[in-house]
C-alpha cells in the first residue's frame, strides 16, 4: 500500500472477554463483584497500613504500595470492561487506547518489581534481623519505592511509544478486552519487528531480574529457616513471609503460564484468559491473602472496626 493511500485509524474496537450476547450480563455481574472486592480490599489495606501505628514498618509500607498498584491497575482496566459489557459498540479512541496501555504498563511493571522488593524485605527480616532497621531504613524504603515507580514509568513510556509508532490502517478490531501491546501490534500494517523486539526484551528482562531477586531471596530464607534450632522460631520465620510467598506464587505462576506455553498452543484467546487473572483476579486476591494469613492485619482491622463503632456510638450519644 502506498504511503499516500494510508488512512490512519482514529478508534479501535475491543472484542471483549466474550462476544456471545447471552453472556454479557452474567459476565458484567461477575466482573462487577470482582472489581468491587478489589476496590474494597485494597483501599482497606491502604487505610489500615496508613492509620494503624503498629503497622508503620517497612513490610507494611511496601504492602501499602502493592495495594495502591493493585487498585490502580484494576481501575485502569475494569471500568472500561464493565461499560463494554453493556454497550453494543465497544469502541475506544486512538489516544484513549494509548493512555490505557501506558497506564497498564506502569502498574504491571511496578507490581513485578514491588514483589521483588518485598522479597528482599523478607530476606533481610529473617536472615539479618539485628540489622533490619538499618538495612531497610525509611530512607531506603522511599528510595526502593521511588525507583520502582520511576523505572515502571520509563518502561511504559518507551514501550507504549514503540507500539504506537507503527501505522494502523486496516483492521481496527482488537482481540482483547483492553489495549495491550501484542494484540495491537498484530493489527499493524507496517513493519513491527523493532516494536515486537522491544516489547519482548522489556518483558523478558523485567521477568528475569525480578524473579532472580525473588528466587535468591527465598533460597537464602529457606536456608536460614532450616538452620534454626527452634521449631517455634522456624514457624515464626515462615509466617513472616508466608503471605508474600503465596502472592508471588500466584502472580509469577500466571505470567510463566502465559509466556512459557508452547507456540503450537499459544493464542490471543489464551492470553486473554491469563490477562483476566493477572489484571483483575490477582488484585482482588492479594488483599485477601495478606489479611487472612496475617495476624497483624487482622488485629489492625479489629482495632479499626472497634474504634469506628465507638466513634459512631459517641456521636449517637451526643445527639441525645
Short mmCIF file of N, CA and C in Angstrom, two decimals, residues 96-217:
data_model
loop_
_atom_site.label_atom_id
_atom_site.label_comp_id
_atom_site.label_asym_id
_atom_site.label_seq_id
_atom_site.Cartn_x
_atom_site.Cartn_y
_atom_site.Cartn_z
N UNK A 96 -7.17 7.30 23.76
CA UNK A 96 -7.62 6.60 24.97
C UNK A 96 -6.95 5.24 25.07
N UNK A 97 -6.82 4.57 23.93
CA UNK A 97 -6.16 3.26 23.89
C UNK A 97 -4.68 3.39 24.27
N UNK A 98 -4.02 4.41 23.74
CA UNK A 98 -2.61 4.64 24.07
C UNK A 98 -2.42 4.95 25.55
N UNK A 99 -3.34 5.74 26.10
CA UNK A 99 -3.27 6.08 27.53
C UNK A 99 -3.48 4.85 28.39
N UNK A 100 -4.45 4.01 28.02
CA UNK A 100 -4.71 2.79 28.79
C UNK A 100 -3.52 1.85 28.77
N UNK A 101 -2.92 1.68 27.59
CA UNK A 101 -1.74 0.82 27.50
C UNK A 101 -0.60 1.35 28.37
N UNK A 102 -0.34 2.66 28.28
CA UNK A 102 0.73 3.26 29.08
C UNK A 102 0.49 3.10 30.58
N UNK A 103 -0.74 3.37 31.03
CA UNK A 103 -1.06 3.25 32.45
C UNK A 103 -0.97 1.80 32.92
N UNK A 104 -1.47 0.88 32.09
CA UNK A 104 -1.38 -0.54 32.44
C UNK A 104 0.07 -0.97 32.60
N UNK A 105 0.95 -0.55 31.68
CA UNK A 105 2.37 -0.92 31.76
C UNK A 105 3.03 -0.35 33.00
N UNK A 106 2.67 0.88 33.36
CA UNK A 106 3.23 1.48 34.58
C UNK A 106 2.96 0.58 35.78
N UNK A 107 1.72 0.15 35.93
CA UNK A 107 1.34 -0.57 37.15
C UNK A 107 1.71 -2.06 37.12
N UNK A 108 1.70 -2.68 35.93
CA UNK A 108 2.08 -4.10 35.89
C UNK A 108 3.59 -4.26 36.11
N UNK A 109 4.39 -3.35 35.55
CA UNK A 109 5.84 -3.39 35.78
C UNK A 109 6.16 -3.04 37.24
N UNK A 110 5.43 -2.06 37.79
CA UNK A 110 5.61 -1.70 39.19
C UNK A 110 5.29 -2.88 40.11
N UNK A 111 4.25 -3.65 39.77
CA UNK A 111 3.90 -4.81 40.60
C UNK A 111 4.99 -5.87 40.54
N UNK A 112 5.53 -6.11 39.35
CA UNK A 112 6.60 -7.09 39.20
C UNK A 112 7.77 -6.77 40.12
N UNK A 113 8.18 -5.50 40.16
CA UNK A 113 9.34 -5.12 40.97
C UNK A 113 9.00 -4.86 42.43
N UNK A 114 7.74 -4.50 42.72
CA UNK A 114 7.36 -4.34 44.12
C UNK A 114 7.37 -5.70 44.84
N UNK A 115 6.96 -6.74 44.14
CA UNK A 115 7.03 -8.08 44.72
C UNK A 115 8.49 -8.49 44.97
N UNK A 116 9.39 -8.06 44.08
CA UNK A 116 10.81 -8.34 44.27
C UNK A 116 11.36 -7.57 45.48
N UNK A 117 10.94 -6.33 45.61
CA UNK A 117 11.35 -5.51 46.77
C UNK A 117 10.86 -6.14 48.06
N UNK A 118 9.61 -6.63 48.05
CA UNK A 118 9.05 -7.25 49.25
C UNK A 118 9.76 -8.56 49.58
N UNK A 119 10.23 -9.29 48.55
CA UNK A 119 11.01 -10.50 48.79
C UNK A 119 12.34 -10.15 49.47
N UNK A 120 12.97 -9.07 49.01
CA UNK A 120 14.22 -8.60 49.63
C UNK A 120 13.97 -8.19 51.08
N UNK A 121 12.84 -7.54 51.33
CA UNK A 121 12.49 -7.14 52.70
C UNK A 121 12.34 -8.36 53.60
N UNK A 122 11.68 -9.42 53.10
CA UNK A 122 11.55 -10.66 53.87
C UNK A 122 12.92 -11.29 54.15
N UNK A 123 13.78 -11.25 53.14
CA UNK A 123 15.13 -11.81 53.30
C UNK A 123 15.90 -11.11 54.42
N UNK A 124 15.87 -9.79 54.42
CA UNK A 124 16.59 -9.04 55.45
C UNK A 124 15.98 -9.30 56.83
N UNK A 125 14.64 -9.34 56.90
CA UNK A 125 13.95 -9.54 58.18
C UNK A 125 14.29 -10.88 58.81
N UNK A 126 14.48 -11.92 57.99
CA UNK A 126 14.72 -13.26 58.52
C UNK A 126 16.21 -13.58 58.62
N UNK A 127 16.98 -13.17 57.64
CA UNK A 127 18.40 -13.53 57.60
C UNK A 127 19.30 -12.55 58.36
N UNK A 128 18.88 -11.28 58.46
CA UNK A 128 19.66 -10.27 59.19
C UNK A 128 18.75 -9.45 60.11
N UNK A 129 18.08 -10.11 61.06
CA UNK A 129 17.10 -9.40 61.88
C UNK A 129 17.68 -8.26 62.73
N UNK A 130 18.93 -8.42 63.19
CA UNK A 130 19.54 -7.40 64.03
C UNK A 130 19.86 -6.12 63.25
N UNK A 131 20.07 -6.26 61.94
CA UNK A 131 20.40 -5.10 61.11
C UNK A 131 19.19 -4.62 60.30
N UNK A 132 18.01 -5.20 60.58
CA UNK A 132 16.84 -4.94 59.75
C UNK A 132 16.51 -3.46 59.62
N UNK A 133 16.41 -2.75 60.74
CA UNK A 133 16.00 -1.35 60.72
C UNK A 133 17.09 -0.44 60.14
N UNK A 134 18.32 -0.96 60.05
CA UNK A 134 19.40 -0.18 59.44
C UNK A 134 19.42 -0.41 57.93
N UNK A 135 19.34 -1.69 57.54
CA UNK A 135 19.39 -2.04 56.11
C UNK A 135 18.13 -1.56 55.39
N UNK A 136 16.98 -1.73 56.05
CA UNK A 136 15.71 -1.31 55.43
C UNK A 136 15.18 -0.10 56.21
N UNK A 137 15.95 0.96 56.21
CA UNK A 137 15.53 2.19 56.89
C UNK A 137 14.45 2.89 56.08
N UNK A 138 13.86 3.91 56.68
CA UNK A 138 12.80 4.65 55.98
C UNK A 138 13.34 5.28 54.69
N UNK A 139 14.56 5.75 54.74
CA UNK A 139 15.16 6.36 53.55
C UNK A 139 15.32 5.32 52.43
N UNK A 140 15.77 4.10 52.80
CA UNK A 140 15.94 3.03 51.82
C UNK A 140 14.58 2.61 51.26
N UNK A 141 13.57 2.55 52.12
CA UNK A 141 12.22 2.19 51.67
C UNK A 141 11.71 3.18 50.62
N UNK A 142 11.86 4.47 50.92
CA UNK A 142 11.43 5.51 49.98
C UNK A 142 12.21 5.43 48.67
N UNK A 143 13.51 5.14 48.78
CA UNK A 143 14.34 5.03 47.59
C UNK A 143 13.90 3.85 46.71
N UNK A 144 13.65 2.68 47.34
CA UNK A 144 13.25 1.49 46.59
C UNK A 144 11.91 1.69 45.89
N UNK A 145 10.96 2.29 46.61
CA UNK A 145 9.64 2.53 46.02
C UNK A 145 9.73 3.57 44.91
N UNK A 146 10.51 4.63 45.13
CA UNK A 146 10.67 5.67 44.11
C UNK A 146 11.31 5.12 42.84
N UNK A 147 12.33 4.29 43.01
CA UNK A 147 13.00 3.68 41.85
C UNK A 147 12.05 2.74 41.10
N UNK A 148 11.22 2.03 41.85
CA UNK A 148 10.24 1.13 41.23
C UNK A 148 9.27 1.91 40.35
N UNK A 149 8.73 3.00 40.88
CA UNK A 149 7.78 3.81 40.10
C UNK A 149 8.47 4.50 38.92
N UNK A 150 9.68 4.99 39.15
CA UNK A 150 10.40 5.69 38.10
C UNK A 150 10.74 4.74 36.95
N UNK A 151 11.21 3.55 37.29
CA UNK A 151 11.55 2.58 36.25
C UNK A 151 10.30 2.12 35.49
N UNK A 152 9.21 1.85 36.22
CA UNK A 152 7.98 1.39 35.55
C UNK A 152 7.41 2.48 34.64
N UNK A 153 7.50 3.74 35.06
CA UNK A 153 7.03 4.84 34.22
C UNK A 153 7.88 4.96 32.96
N UNK A 154 9.20 4.85 33.12
CA UNK A 154 10.12 4.94 31.97
C UNK A 154 9.87 3.80 30.99
N UNK A 155 9.67 2.59 31.52
CA UNK A 155 9.38 1.44 30.67
C UNK A 155 8.08 1.64 29.90
N UNK A 156 7.06 2.14 30.59
CA UNK A 156 5.75 2.35 29.96
C UNK A 156 5.85 3.37 28.82
N UNK A 157 6.61 4.44 29.05
CA UNK A 157 6.77 5.47 28.01
C UNK A 157 7.45 4.89 26.78
N UNK A 158 8.54 4.13 26.98
CA UNK A 158 9.30 3.57 25.86
C UNK A 158 8.46 2.55 25.09
N UNK A 159 7.86 1.60 25.81
CA UNK A 159 7.13 0.51 25.16
C UNK A 159 5.88 1.02 24.46
N UNK A 160 5.08 1.84 25.15
CA UNK A 160 3.84 2.34 24.53
C UNK A 160 4.15 3.25 23.34
N UNK A 161 5.25 4.02 23.42
CA UNK A 161 5.65 4.86 22.27
C UNK A 161 6.01 4.00 21.07
N UNK A 162 6.71 2.89 21.32
CA UNK A 162 7.08 1.98 20.22
C UNK A 162 5.84 1.34 19.60
N UNK A 163 4.91 0.91 20.45
CA UNK A 163 3.70 0.25 19.95
C UNK A 163 2.88 1.20 19.08
N UNK A 164 2.81 2.47 19.47
CA UNK A 164 2.00 3.42 18.72
C UNK A 164 2.82 4.23 17.71
N UNK A 165 4.07 3.81 17.49
CA UNK A 165 4.86 4.45 16.44
C UNK A 165 4.62 3.80 15.08
N UNK A 166 4.02 2.60 15.08
CA UNK A 166 3.72 1.91 13.82
C UNK A 166 2.39 2.41 13.27
N UNK A 167 2.08 2.05 12.03
CA UNK A 167 0.85 2.50 11.37
C UNK A 167 -0.27 1.49 11.57
N UNK A 168 -1.44 2.00 11.90
CA UNK A 168 -2.65 1.19 12.00
C UNK A 168 -3.62 1.71 10.95
N UNK A 169 -3.82 0.92 9.91
CA UNK A 169 -4.59 1.45 8.79
C UNK A 169 -5.55 0.45 8.17
N UNK A 170 -5.62 -0.76 8.70
CA UNK A 170 -6.53 -1.76 8.13
C UNK A 170 -7.60 -2.11 9.16
N UNK A 171 -7.52 -3.31 9.73
CA UNK A 171 -8.50 -3.71 10.74
C UNK A 171 -8.27 -2.94 12.04
N UNK A 172 -9.34 -2.59 12.71
CA UNK A 172 -9.23 -1.89 13.99
C UNK A 172 -9.86 -2.68 15.13
N UNK A 173 -10.09 -3.98 14.92
CA UNK A 173 -10.71 -4.83 15.93
C UNK A 173 -9.62 -5.51 16.75
N UNK A 174 -9.55 -5.15 18.04
CA UNK A 174 -8.55 -5.71 18.95
C UNK A 174 -9.14 -6.95 19.62
N UNK A 175 -8.47 -8.09 19.46
CA UNK A 175 -8.94 -9.33 20.08
C UNK A 175 -8.52 -9.39 21.54
N UNK A 176 -9.09 -8.48 22.31
CA UNK A 176 -8.76 -8.39 23.74
C UNK A 176 -9.84 -7.54 24.41
N UNK A 177 -9.77 -7.48 25.76
CA UNK A 177 -10.75 -6.66 26.48
C UNK A 177 -10.14 -5.33 26.94
N UNK A 178 -8.86 -5.12 26.65
CA UNK A 178 -8.21 -3.82 26.87
C UNK A 178 -7.09 -3.67 25.86
N UNK A 179 -6.51 -2.49 25.78
CA UNK A 179 -5.45 -2.22 24.81
C UNK A 179 -4.13 -2.78 25.33
N UNK A 180 -3.68 -3.87 24.74
CA UNK A 180 -2.42 -4.49 25.12
C UNK A 180 -1.49 -4.49 23.92
N UNK A 181 -0.20 -4.60 24.17
CA UNK A 181 0.80 -4.43 23.11
C UNK A 181 0.73 -5.51 22.04
N UNK A 182 0.61 -6.78 22.43
CA UNK A 182 0.65 -7.87 21.45
C UNK A 182 -0.54 -7.84 20.49
N UNK A 183 -1.79 -7.77 20.97
CA UNK A 183 -2.91 -7.70 20.01
C UNK A 183 -2.92 -6.42 19.19
N UNK A 184 -2.38 -5.33 19.73
CA UNK A 184 -2.29 -4.09 18.96
C UNK A 184 -1.30 -4.23 17.81
N UNK A 185 -0.13 -4.77 18.09
CA UNK A 185 0.88 -4.93 17.04
C UNK A 185 0.41 -5.91 15.96
N UNK A 186 -0.46 -6.84 16.35
CA UNK A 186 -0.99 -7.79 15.36
C UNK A 186 -1.86 -7.10 14.31
N UNK A 187 -2.35 -5.89 14.61
CA UNK A 187 -3.20 -5.14 13.68
C UNK A 187 -2.41 -4.22 12.75
N UNK A 188 -1.14 -4.01 13.05
CA UNK A 188 -0.38 -3.02 12.30
C UNK A 188 -0.19 -3.42 10.83
N UNK A 189 -0.19 -2.41 9.96
CA UNK A 189 0.04 -2.66 8.53
C UNK A 189 1.46 -2.24 8.14
N UNK A 190 2.31 -1.97 9.13
CA UNK A 190 3.71 -1.63 8.83
C UNK A 190 4.63 -2.65 9.52
N UNK A 191 5.92 -2.50 9.33
CA UNK A 191 6.90 -3.43 9.91
C UNK A 191 6.90 -3.30 11.42
N UNK A 192 6.68 -4.42 12.13
CA UNK A 192 6.59 -4.39 13.60
C UNK A 192 7.77 -5.10 14.25
N UNK A 193 8.83 -5.37 13.48
CA UNK A 193 9.96 -6.13 14.03
C UNK A 193 10.59 -5.41 15.22
N UNK A 194 10.88 -4.13 15.09
CA UNK A 194 11.53 -3.38 16.18
C UNK A 194 10.63 -3.26 17.40
N UNK A 195 9.36 -2.82 17.27
CA UNK A 195 8.48 -2.76 18.44
C UNK A 195 8.31 -4.12 19.13
N UNK A 196 8.13 -5.19 18.33
CA UNK A 196 7.97 -6.52 18.92
C UNK A 196 9.22 -6.93 19.69
N UNK A 197 10.38 -6.61 19.14
CA UNK A 197 11.64 -6.93 19.82
C UNK A 197 11.76 -6.17 21.14
N UNK A 198 11.39 -4.88 21.12
CA UNK A 198 11.47 -4.06 22.34
C UNK A 198 10.50 -4.59 23.39
N UNK A 199 9.27 -4.94 22.97
CA UNK A 199 8.28 -5.49 23.91
C UNK A 199 8.80 -6.79 24.51
N UNK A 200 9.34 -7.67 23.66
CA UNK A 200 9.83 -8.97 24.14
C UNK A 200 11.03 -8.80 25.08
N UNK A 201 11.99 -7.97 24.69
CA UNK A 201 13.18 -7.77 25.52
C UNK A 201 12.81 -7.12 26.85
N UNK A 202 11.91 -6.14 26.81
CA UNK A 202 11.49 -5.47 28.04
C UNK A 202 10.80 -6.44 28.99
N UNK A 203 9.84 -7.22 28.46
CA UNK A 203 9.12 -8.18 29.30
C UNK A 203 10.07 -9.25 29.84
N UNK A 204 10.95 -9.77 28.98
CA UNK A 204 11.89 -10.80 29.40
C UNK A 204 12.87 -10.30 30.44
N UNK A 205 13.39 -9.10 30.24
CA UNK A 205 14.35 -8.51 31.19
C UNK A 205 13.71 -8.26 32.55
N UNK A 206 12.52 -7.70 32.53
CA UNK A 206 11.81 -7.42 33.79
C UNK A 206 11.53 -8.71 34.56
N UNK A 207 11.05 -9.73 33.85
CA UNK A 207 10.76 -11.00 34.49
C UNK A 207 12.03 -11.65 35.04
N UNK A 208 13.11 -11.61 34.24
CA UNK A 208 14.35 -12.26 34.66
C UNK A 208 14.91 -11.64 35.93
N UNK A 209 15.04 -10.30 35.94
CA UNK A 209 15.65 -9.64 37.10
C UNK A 209 14.76 -9.74 38.35
N UNK A 210 13.47 -9.55 38.17
CA UNK A 210 12.59 -9.61 39.35
C UNK A 210 12.54 -11.03 39.91
N UNK A 211 12.43 -12.03 39.03
CA UNK A 211 12.38 -13.41 39.52
C UNK A 211 13.71 -13.84 40.12
N UNK A 212 14.82 -13.32 39.58
CA UNK A 212 16.12 -13.62 40.17
C UNK A 212 16.21 -13.11 41.60
N UNK A 213 15.75 -11.87 41.82
CA UNK A 213 15.74 -11.30 43.17
C UNK A 213 14.87 -12.13 44.10
N UNK A 214 13.69 -12.51 43.61
CA UNK A 214 12.75 -13.30 44.43
C UNK A 214 13.34 -14.67 44.76
N UNK A 215 13.87 -15.37 43.76
CA UNK A 215 14.39 -16.72 43.97
C UNK A 215 15.62 -16.71 44.88
N UNK A 216 16.54 -15.78 44.66
CA UNK A 216 17.73 -15.69 45.51
C UNK A 216 17.33 -15.36 46.95
N UNK A 217 16.38 -14.43 47.11
CA UNK A 217 15.92 -14.06 48.45
C UNK A 217 15.31 -15.26 49.17
#
